[in-house]
Structures are given as C-alpha cells and as structure tokens.
Tab-separated table of C-alpha atoms in Angstrom:
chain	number	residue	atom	x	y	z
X	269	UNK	CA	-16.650	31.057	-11.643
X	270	UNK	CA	-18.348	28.108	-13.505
X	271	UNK	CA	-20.169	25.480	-11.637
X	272	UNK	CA	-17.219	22.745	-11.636
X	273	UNK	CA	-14.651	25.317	-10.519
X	274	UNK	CA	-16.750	26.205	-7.513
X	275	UNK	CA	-17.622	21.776	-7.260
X	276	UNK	CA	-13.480	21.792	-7.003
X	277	UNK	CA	-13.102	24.291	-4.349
X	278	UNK	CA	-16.617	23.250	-2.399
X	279	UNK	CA	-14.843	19.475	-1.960
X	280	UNK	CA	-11.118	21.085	-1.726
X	281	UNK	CA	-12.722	22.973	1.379
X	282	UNK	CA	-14.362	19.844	2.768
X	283	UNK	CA	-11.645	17.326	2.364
X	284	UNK	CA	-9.390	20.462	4.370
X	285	UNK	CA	-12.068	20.794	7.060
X	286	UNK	CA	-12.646	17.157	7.724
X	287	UNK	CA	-9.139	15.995	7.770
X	288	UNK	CA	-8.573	19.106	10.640
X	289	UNK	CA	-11.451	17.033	12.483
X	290	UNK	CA	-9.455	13.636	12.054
X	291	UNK	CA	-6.993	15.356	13.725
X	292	UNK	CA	-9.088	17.277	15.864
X	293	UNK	CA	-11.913	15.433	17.739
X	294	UNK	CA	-11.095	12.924	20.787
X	295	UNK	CA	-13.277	9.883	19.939
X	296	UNK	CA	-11.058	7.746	17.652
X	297	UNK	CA	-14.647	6.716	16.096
X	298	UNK	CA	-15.253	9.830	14.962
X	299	UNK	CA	-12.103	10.358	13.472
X	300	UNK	CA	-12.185	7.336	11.563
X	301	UNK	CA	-15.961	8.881	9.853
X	302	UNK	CA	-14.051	11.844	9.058
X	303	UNK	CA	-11.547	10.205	7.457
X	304	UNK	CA	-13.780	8.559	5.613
X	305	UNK	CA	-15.495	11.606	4.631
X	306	UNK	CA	-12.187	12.845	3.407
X	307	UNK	CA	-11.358	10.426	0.924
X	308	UNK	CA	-14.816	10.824	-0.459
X	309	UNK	CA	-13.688	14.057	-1.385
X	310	UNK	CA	-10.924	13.639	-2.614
X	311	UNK	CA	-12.577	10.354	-5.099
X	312	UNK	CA	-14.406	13.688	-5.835
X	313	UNK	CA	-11.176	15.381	-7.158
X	314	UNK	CA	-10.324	12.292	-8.501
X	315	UNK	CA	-13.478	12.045	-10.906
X	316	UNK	CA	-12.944	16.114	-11.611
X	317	UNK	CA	-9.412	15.095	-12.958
X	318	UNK	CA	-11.367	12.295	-15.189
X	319	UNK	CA	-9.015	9.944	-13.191
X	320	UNK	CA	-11.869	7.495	-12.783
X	321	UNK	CA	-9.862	4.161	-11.934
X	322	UNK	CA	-7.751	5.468	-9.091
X	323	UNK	CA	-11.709	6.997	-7.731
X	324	UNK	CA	-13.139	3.685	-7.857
X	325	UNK	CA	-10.175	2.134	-6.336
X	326	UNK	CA	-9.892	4.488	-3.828
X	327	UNK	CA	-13.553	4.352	-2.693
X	328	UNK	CA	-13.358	0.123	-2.863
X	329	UNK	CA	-9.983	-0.133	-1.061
X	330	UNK	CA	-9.933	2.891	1.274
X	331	UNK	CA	-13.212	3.792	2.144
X	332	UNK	CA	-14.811	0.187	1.888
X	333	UNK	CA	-11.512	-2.133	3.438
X	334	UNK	CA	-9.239	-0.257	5.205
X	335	UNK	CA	-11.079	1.878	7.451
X	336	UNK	CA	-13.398	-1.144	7.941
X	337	UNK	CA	-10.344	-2.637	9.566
X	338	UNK	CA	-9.536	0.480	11.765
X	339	UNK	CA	-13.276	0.635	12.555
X	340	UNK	CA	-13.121	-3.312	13.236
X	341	UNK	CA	-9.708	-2.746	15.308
X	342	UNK	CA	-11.073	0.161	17.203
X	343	UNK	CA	-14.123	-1.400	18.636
X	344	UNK	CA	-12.315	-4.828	19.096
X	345	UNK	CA	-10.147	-2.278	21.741
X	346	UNK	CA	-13.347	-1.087	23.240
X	347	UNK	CA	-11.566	2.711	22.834
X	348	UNK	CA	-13.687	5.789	24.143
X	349	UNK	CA	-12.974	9.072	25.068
X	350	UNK	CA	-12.447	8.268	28.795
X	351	UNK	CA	-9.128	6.445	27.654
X	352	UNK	CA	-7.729	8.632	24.901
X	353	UNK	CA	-4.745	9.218	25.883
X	354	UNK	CA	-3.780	13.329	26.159
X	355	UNK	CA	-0.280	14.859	25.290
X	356	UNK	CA	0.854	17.814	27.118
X	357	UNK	CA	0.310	21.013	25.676
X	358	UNK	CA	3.655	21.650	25.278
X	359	UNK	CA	4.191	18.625	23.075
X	360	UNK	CA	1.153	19.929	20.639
X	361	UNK	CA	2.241	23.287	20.305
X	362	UNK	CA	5.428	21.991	19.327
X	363	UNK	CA	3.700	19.846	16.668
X	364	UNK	CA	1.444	22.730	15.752
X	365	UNK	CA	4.207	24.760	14.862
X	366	UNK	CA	6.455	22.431	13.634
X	367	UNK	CA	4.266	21.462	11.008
X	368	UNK	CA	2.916	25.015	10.105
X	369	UNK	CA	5.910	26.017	9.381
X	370	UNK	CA	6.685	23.317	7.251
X	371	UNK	CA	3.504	24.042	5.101
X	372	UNK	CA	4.359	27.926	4.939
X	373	UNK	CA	8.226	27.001	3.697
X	374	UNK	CA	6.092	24.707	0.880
X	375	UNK	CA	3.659	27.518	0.240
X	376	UNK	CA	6.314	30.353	-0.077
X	377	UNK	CA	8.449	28.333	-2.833
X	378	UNK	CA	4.733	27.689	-4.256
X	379	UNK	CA	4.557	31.256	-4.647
X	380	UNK	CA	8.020	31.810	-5.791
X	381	UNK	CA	7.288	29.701	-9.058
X	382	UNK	CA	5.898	31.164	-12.006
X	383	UNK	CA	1.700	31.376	-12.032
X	384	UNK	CA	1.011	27.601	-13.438
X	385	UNK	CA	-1.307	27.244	-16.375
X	386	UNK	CA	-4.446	25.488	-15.721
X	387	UNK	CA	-4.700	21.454	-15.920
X	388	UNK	CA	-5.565	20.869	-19.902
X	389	UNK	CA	-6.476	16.641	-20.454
X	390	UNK	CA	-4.135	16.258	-23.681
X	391	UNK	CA	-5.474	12.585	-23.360
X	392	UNK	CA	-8.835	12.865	-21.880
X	393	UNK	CA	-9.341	9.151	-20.899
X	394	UNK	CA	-5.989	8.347	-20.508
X	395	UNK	CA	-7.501	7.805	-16.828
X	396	UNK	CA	-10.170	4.903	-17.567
X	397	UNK	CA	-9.483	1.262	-16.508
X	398	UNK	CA	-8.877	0.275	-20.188
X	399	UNK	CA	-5.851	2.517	-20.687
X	400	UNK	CA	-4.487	2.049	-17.011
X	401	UNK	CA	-4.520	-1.198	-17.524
X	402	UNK	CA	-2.337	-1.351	-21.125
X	403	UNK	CA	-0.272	0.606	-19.290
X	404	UNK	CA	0.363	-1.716	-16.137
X	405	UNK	CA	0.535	-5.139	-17.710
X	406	UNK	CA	3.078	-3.473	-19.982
X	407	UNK	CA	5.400	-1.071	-18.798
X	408	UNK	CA	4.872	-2.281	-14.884
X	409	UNK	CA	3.984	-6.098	-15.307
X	410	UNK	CA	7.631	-6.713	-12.739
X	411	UNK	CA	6.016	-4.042	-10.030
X	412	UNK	CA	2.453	-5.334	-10.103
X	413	UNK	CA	3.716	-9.280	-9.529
X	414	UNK	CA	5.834	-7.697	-6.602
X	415	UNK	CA	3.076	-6.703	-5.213
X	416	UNK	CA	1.429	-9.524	-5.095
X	417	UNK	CA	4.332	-11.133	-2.979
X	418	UNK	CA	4.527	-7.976	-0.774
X	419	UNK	CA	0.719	-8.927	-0.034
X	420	UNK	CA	0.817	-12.308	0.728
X	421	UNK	CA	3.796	-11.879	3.301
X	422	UNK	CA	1.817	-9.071	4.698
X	423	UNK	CA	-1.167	-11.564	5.360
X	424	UNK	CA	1.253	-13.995	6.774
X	425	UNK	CA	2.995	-11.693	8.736
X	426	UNK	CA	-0.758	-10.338	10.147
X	427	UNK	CA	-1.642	-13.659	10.716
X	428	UNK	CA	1.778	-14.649	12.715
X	429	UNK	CA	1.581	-11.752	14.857
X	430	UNK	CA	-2.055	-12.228	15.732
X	431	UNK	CA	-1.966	-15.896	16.767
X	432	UNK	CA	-1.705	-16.622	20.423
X	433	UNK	CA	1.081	-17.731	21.881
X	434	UNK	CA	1.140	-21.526	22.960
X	435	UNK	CA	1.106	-21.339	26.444
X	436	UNK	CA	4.733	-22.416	27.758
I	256	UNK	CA	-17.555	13.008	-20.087
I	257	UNK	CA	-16.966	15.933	-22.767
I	258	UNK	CA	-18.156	18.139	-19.985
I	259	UNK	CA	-15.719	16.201	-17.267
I	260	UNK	CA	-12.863	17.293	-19.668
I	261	UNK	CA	-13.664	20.785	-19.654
I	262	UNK	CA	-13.868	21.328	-16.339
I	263	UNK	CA	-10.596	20.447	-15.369
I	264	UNK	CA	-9.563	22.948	-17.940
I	265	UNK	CA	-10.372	25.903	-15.561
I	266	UNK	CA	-8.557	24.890	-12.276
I	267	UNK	CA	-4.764	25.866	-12.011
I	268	UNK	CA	-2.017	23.264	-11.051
I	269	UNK	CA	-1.304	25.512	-8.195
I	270	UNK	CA	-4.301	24.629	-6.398
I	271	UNK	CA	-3.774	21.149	-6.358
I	272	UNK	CA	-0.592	21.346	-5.362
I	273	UNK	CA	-1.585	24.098	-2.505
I	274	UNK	CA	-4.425	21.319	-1.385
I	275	UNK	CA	-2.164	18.698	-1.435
I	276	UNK	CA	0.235	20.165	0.603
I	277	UNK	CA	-2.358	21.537	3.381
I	278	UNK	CA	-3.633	17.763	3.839
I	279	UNK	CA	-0.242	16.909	4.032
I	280	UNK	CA	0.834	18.709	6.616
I	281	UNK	CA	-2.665	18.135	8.964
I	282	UNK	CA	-1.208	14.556	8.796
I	283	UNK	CA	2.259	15.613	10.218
I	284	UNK	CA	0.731	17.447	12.688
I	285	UNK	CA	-1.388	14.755	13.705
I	286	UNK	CA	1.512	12.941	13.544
I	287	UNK	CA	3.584	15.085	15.812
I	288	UNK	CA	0.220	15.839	18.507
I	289	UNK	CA	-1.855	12.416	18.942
I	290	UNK	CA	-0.712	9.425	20.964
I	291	UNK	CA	-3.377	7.006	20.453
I	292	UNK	CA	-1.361	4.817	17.672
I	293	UNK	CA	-4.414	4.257	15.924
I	294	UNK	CA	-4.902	7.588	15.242
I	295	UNK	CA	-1.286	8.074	14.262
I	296	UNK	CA	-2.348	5.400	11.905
I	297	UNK	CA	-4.948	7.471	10.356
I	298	UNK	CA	-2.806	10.591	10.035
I	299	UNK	CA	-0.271	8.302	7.865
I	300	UNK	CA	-3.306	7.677	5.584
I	301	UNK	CA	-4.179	11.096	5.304
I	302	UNK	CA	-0.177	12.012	3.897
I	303	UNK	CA	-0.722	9.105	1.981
I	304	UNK	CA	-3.923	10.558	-0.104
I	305	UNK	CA	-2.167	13.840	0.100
I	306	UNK	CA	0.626	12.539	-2.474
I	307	UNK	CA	-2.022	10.656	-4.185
I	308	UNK	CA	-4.108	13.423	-5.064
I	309	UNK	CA	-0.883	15.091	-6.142
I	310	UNK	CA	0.296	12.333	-8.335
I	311	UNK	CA	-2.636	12.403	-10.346
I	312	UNK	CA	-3.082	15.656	-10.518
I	313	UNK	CA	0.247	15.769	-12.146
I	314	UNK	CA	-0.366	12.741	-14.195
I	315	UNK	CA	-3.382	14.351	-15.817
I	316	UNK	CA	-1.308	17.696	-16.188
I	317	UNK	CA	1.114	16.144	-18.238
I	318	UNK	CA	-0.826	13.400	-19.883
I	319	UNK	CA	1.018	10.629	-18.786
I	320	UNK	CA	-0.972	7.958	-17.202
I	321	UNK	CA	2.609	6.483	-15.308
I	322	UNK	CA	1.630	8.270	-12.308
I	323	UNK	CA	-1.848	6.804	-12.142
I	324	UNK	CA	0.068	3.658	-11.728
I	325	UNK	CA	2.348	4.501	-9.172
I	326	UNK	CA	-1.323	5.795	-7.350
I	327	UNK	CA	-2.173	2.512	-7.552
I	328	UNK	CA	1.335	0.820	-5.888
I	329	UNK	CA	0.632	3.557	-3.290
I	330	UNK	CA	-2.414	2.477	-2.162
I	331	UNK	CA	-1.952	-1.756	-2.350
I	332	UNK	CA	1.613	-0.881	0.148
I	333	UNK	CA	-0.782	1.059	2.109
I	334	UNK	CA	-3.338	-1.363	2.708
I	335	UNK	CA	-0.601	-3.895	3.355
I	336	UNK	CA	1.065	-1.255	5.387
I	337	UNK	CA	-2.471	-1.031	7.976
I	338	UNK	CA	-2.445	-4.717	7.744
I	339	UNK	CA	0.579	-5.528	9.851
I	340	UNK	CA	0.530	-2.308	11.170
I	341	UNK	CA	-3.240	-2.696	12.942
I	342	UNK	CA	-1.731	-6.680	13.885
I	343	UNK	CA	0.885	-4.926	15.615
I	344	UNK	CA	-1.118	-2.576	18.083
I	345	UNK	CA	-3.687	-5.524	18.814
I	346	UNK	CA	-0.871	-7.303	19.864
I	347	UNK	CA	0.283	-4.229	22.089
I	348	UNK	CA	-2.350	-3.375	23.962
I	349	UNK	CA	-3.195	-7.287	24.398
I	350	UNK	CA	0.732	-7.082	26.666
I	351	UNK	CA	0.304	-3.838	27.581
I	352	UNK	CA	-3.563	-3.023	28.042
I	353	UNK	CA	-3.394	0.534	26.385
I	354	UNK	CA	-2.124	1.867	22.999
I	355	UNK	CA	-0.604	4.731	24.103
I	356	UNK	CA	2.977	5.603	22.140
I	357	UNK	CA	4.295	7.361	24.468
I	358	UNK	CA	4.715	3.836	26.747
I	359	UNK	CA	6.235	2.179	23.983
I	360	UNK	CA	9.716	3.314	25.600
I	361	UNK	CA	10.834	-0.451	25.945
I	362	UNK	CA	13.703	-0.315	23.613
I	363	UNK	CA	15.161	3.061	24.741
I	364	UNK	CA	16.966	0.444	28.118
C-alpha cells in the first residue's frame, strides 16, 4: 500500500468516525466541530481526486460560512446539553435500523457489480478553476445566473422572516 | 501535481462509492434519531457532502468536469438552503421557546 492509498483510507476513516460523532454526541456545539472536521476530510478527498476548485470552495463556503452561521445560530439559542431534547429509544432504534438497512441494500448491489477499475485522471486538471470555469460560463451560463436569483430571494426571504413583527 | 495524478490511480471507484454511501446513511440516521432541528440541519449537510464527494469522484472517473459543476450548484442551494432554513428555527423557538421537532405538531389540527 503506497503512502497516498493509505492518506485516502486514513481521511476516509476520519470523515466516517467524525460524522458518527455529529450524530452521536449531545452538545449541538460539539457536533457542529465535528462537522467541521468532516468536511476537512473530505476537501482532503477532494485534493486526492485533483478536484482542487470544489476543495477550496468547500473549505470557504462550508467550513468558513455555513457552519459559522449554525455556530452563530446555536449560541444566539443559548443551547446546552441540559435542553437537548431526547427521543425515546424506541424511536432511535427504529432510525438505527431503518437506515442500516438501507446502507446494507446499497452495499449488497455494490457488491453485485463487477470489481470497478481504479480512478485513472484522463484529464488531470480538468479539476482547476481555469477549466471549471470554461466550462460554467459556457455550457451552464443559464444555471449559474439562476442562482444568483435563487440567492437573493433567499436573503430576502431570511431577512423577512427574521424581522420583528410590528407590534399590533 | 504529477504525483497528485498518480495517486488517484491506485484507489478503486468502489471505495468512493462505499464511503459515500456510509456518510450518507449516518445523515439519515441522524435524520431519523435527533430532534433538536439544528442538528437535523447538520445531518442534511452531511447527505449533502455525501453526494458531493460522489459526484466528483465520478466526474474525475470519467473525465468530465460537468459534475464538478453540478458540485458547485449543490453547495450555493445548500448554503441558501441553511439560510432560510436557520431564519426559520430562530423564528420558532422565539414563539415557541424550544426547537424541539417533535412540538412542531401545529399543522397536524
């Protein structure tokens, strides 16, 4: 095993063992740093997969905005432990088998396939911001302007639903 | 970067597809077991990366860069997804005083 296969399944194993803690742990804080953790793996996998843009943009818009928001939202709620609210244990085994035996119906036609070949770049920087970029202001200009409306009624819609109501 | 592109030579498209799928479904099951909506919230996210990490392994599989686009649509709808969605539970527990789902039976009368 070469050095970057064992780099690919040192961060596969982290990004599976801190997104079990995200799930796992009580204090929402605490989940929110293992989420973060987890998508620094996976910018890891990202970078192995020479898909540098979507790394960059995943540590500048997940890691660096949006869990600064659920950080920001959290302690804005002034959540702890002491009023985490529990589910009966009857409702998480439920979920706990529900969803394992989703992932062992996925794994088994996994196995059923033929043995895949191994991931060969034929364009080895097909994932650098140059080439991306060709690629979305030509074949996906329509999609990227749409998302620029789908973003500012987002922001309007945040701001609506956080104003205060006039008092009546 | 000659070294980068070697690497990726050596891991099968199996396991990224296998990792994937195990992220995947720790977000269902968080999902399916949490009630504090912000941590439902994070469990979303986590599916979210899971298909992400997918799409690109993919896209570097078969060396078209379309899916490293459609990573990139993923993520802005997500962040305008937590957005609203984080608006909306202030706003809940501000009329309610908690941010538990499993009140959040209003519309069931």
């Amino acid at each position: 095993m070469t050095i970057t296969q064992s780099l690919f399944y040192f961060l596969a194993f982290v990004a599976i063992f801190s997104s079990l803690l995200v799930v796992l742990v009580k204090n929402p804080v605490h989940s929110v740093l293992y989420l973060i953790l987890t998508f620094f793996t996976l910018t890891g996998e990202y970078i192995l997969l020479n898909a540098q843009f979507v790394g960059i943009v995943n540590i500048i818009v997940y890691a660096g905005a949006i869990m600064v928001l659920f950080l920001f939202v959290i302690m804005l709620l002034n959540l702890n432990v002491e009023t985490e609210p529990q589910k009966t244990n009857l409702l998480k085994f439920v979920g706990v088998i529900t969803g394992g035996v989703g992932l062992a119906v996925l794994t088994a036609a996994l196995k059923s396939t033929d043995p895949s070949n191994t991931v060969v770049l034929q364009n080895a920087d097909m994932g650098l911001v140059k080439n991306l970029g060709q690629v979305l202001f030509k074949e996906f200009l329509l999609p990227f302007e749409i998302v620029s409306i789908l973003f500012l009624s987002a922001m309007v819609g945040a701001v609506l639903l956080a104003r205060k109501e006039p008092k009546q | 970067m000659e070294n980068i592109t070697n690497a990726i030579t050596l891991v099968p498209l199996n396991h990224y597809i296998l990792l994937s799928s195990i992220i995947f479904f720790i977000g269902i099951i968080g999902v399916l077991t949490r009630r504090n909506a912000i941590v439902i919230f994070m469990s979303i996210e986590l599916m979210l990366n899971a298909v992400n990490l997918l799409l690109t392994a993919f896209s570097a599989y078969r060396g078209d860069a379309a899916g490293q686009v459609f990573v990139f649509f993923i993520m802005a709808v997500a962040a305008a997804e937590v957005a609203v969605g984080l608006a909306i539970i202030v706003m809940i527990y501000r009329n309610t005083n908690s941010i538990d789902i499993d009140l959040l039976d209003k519309l069931k009368n």
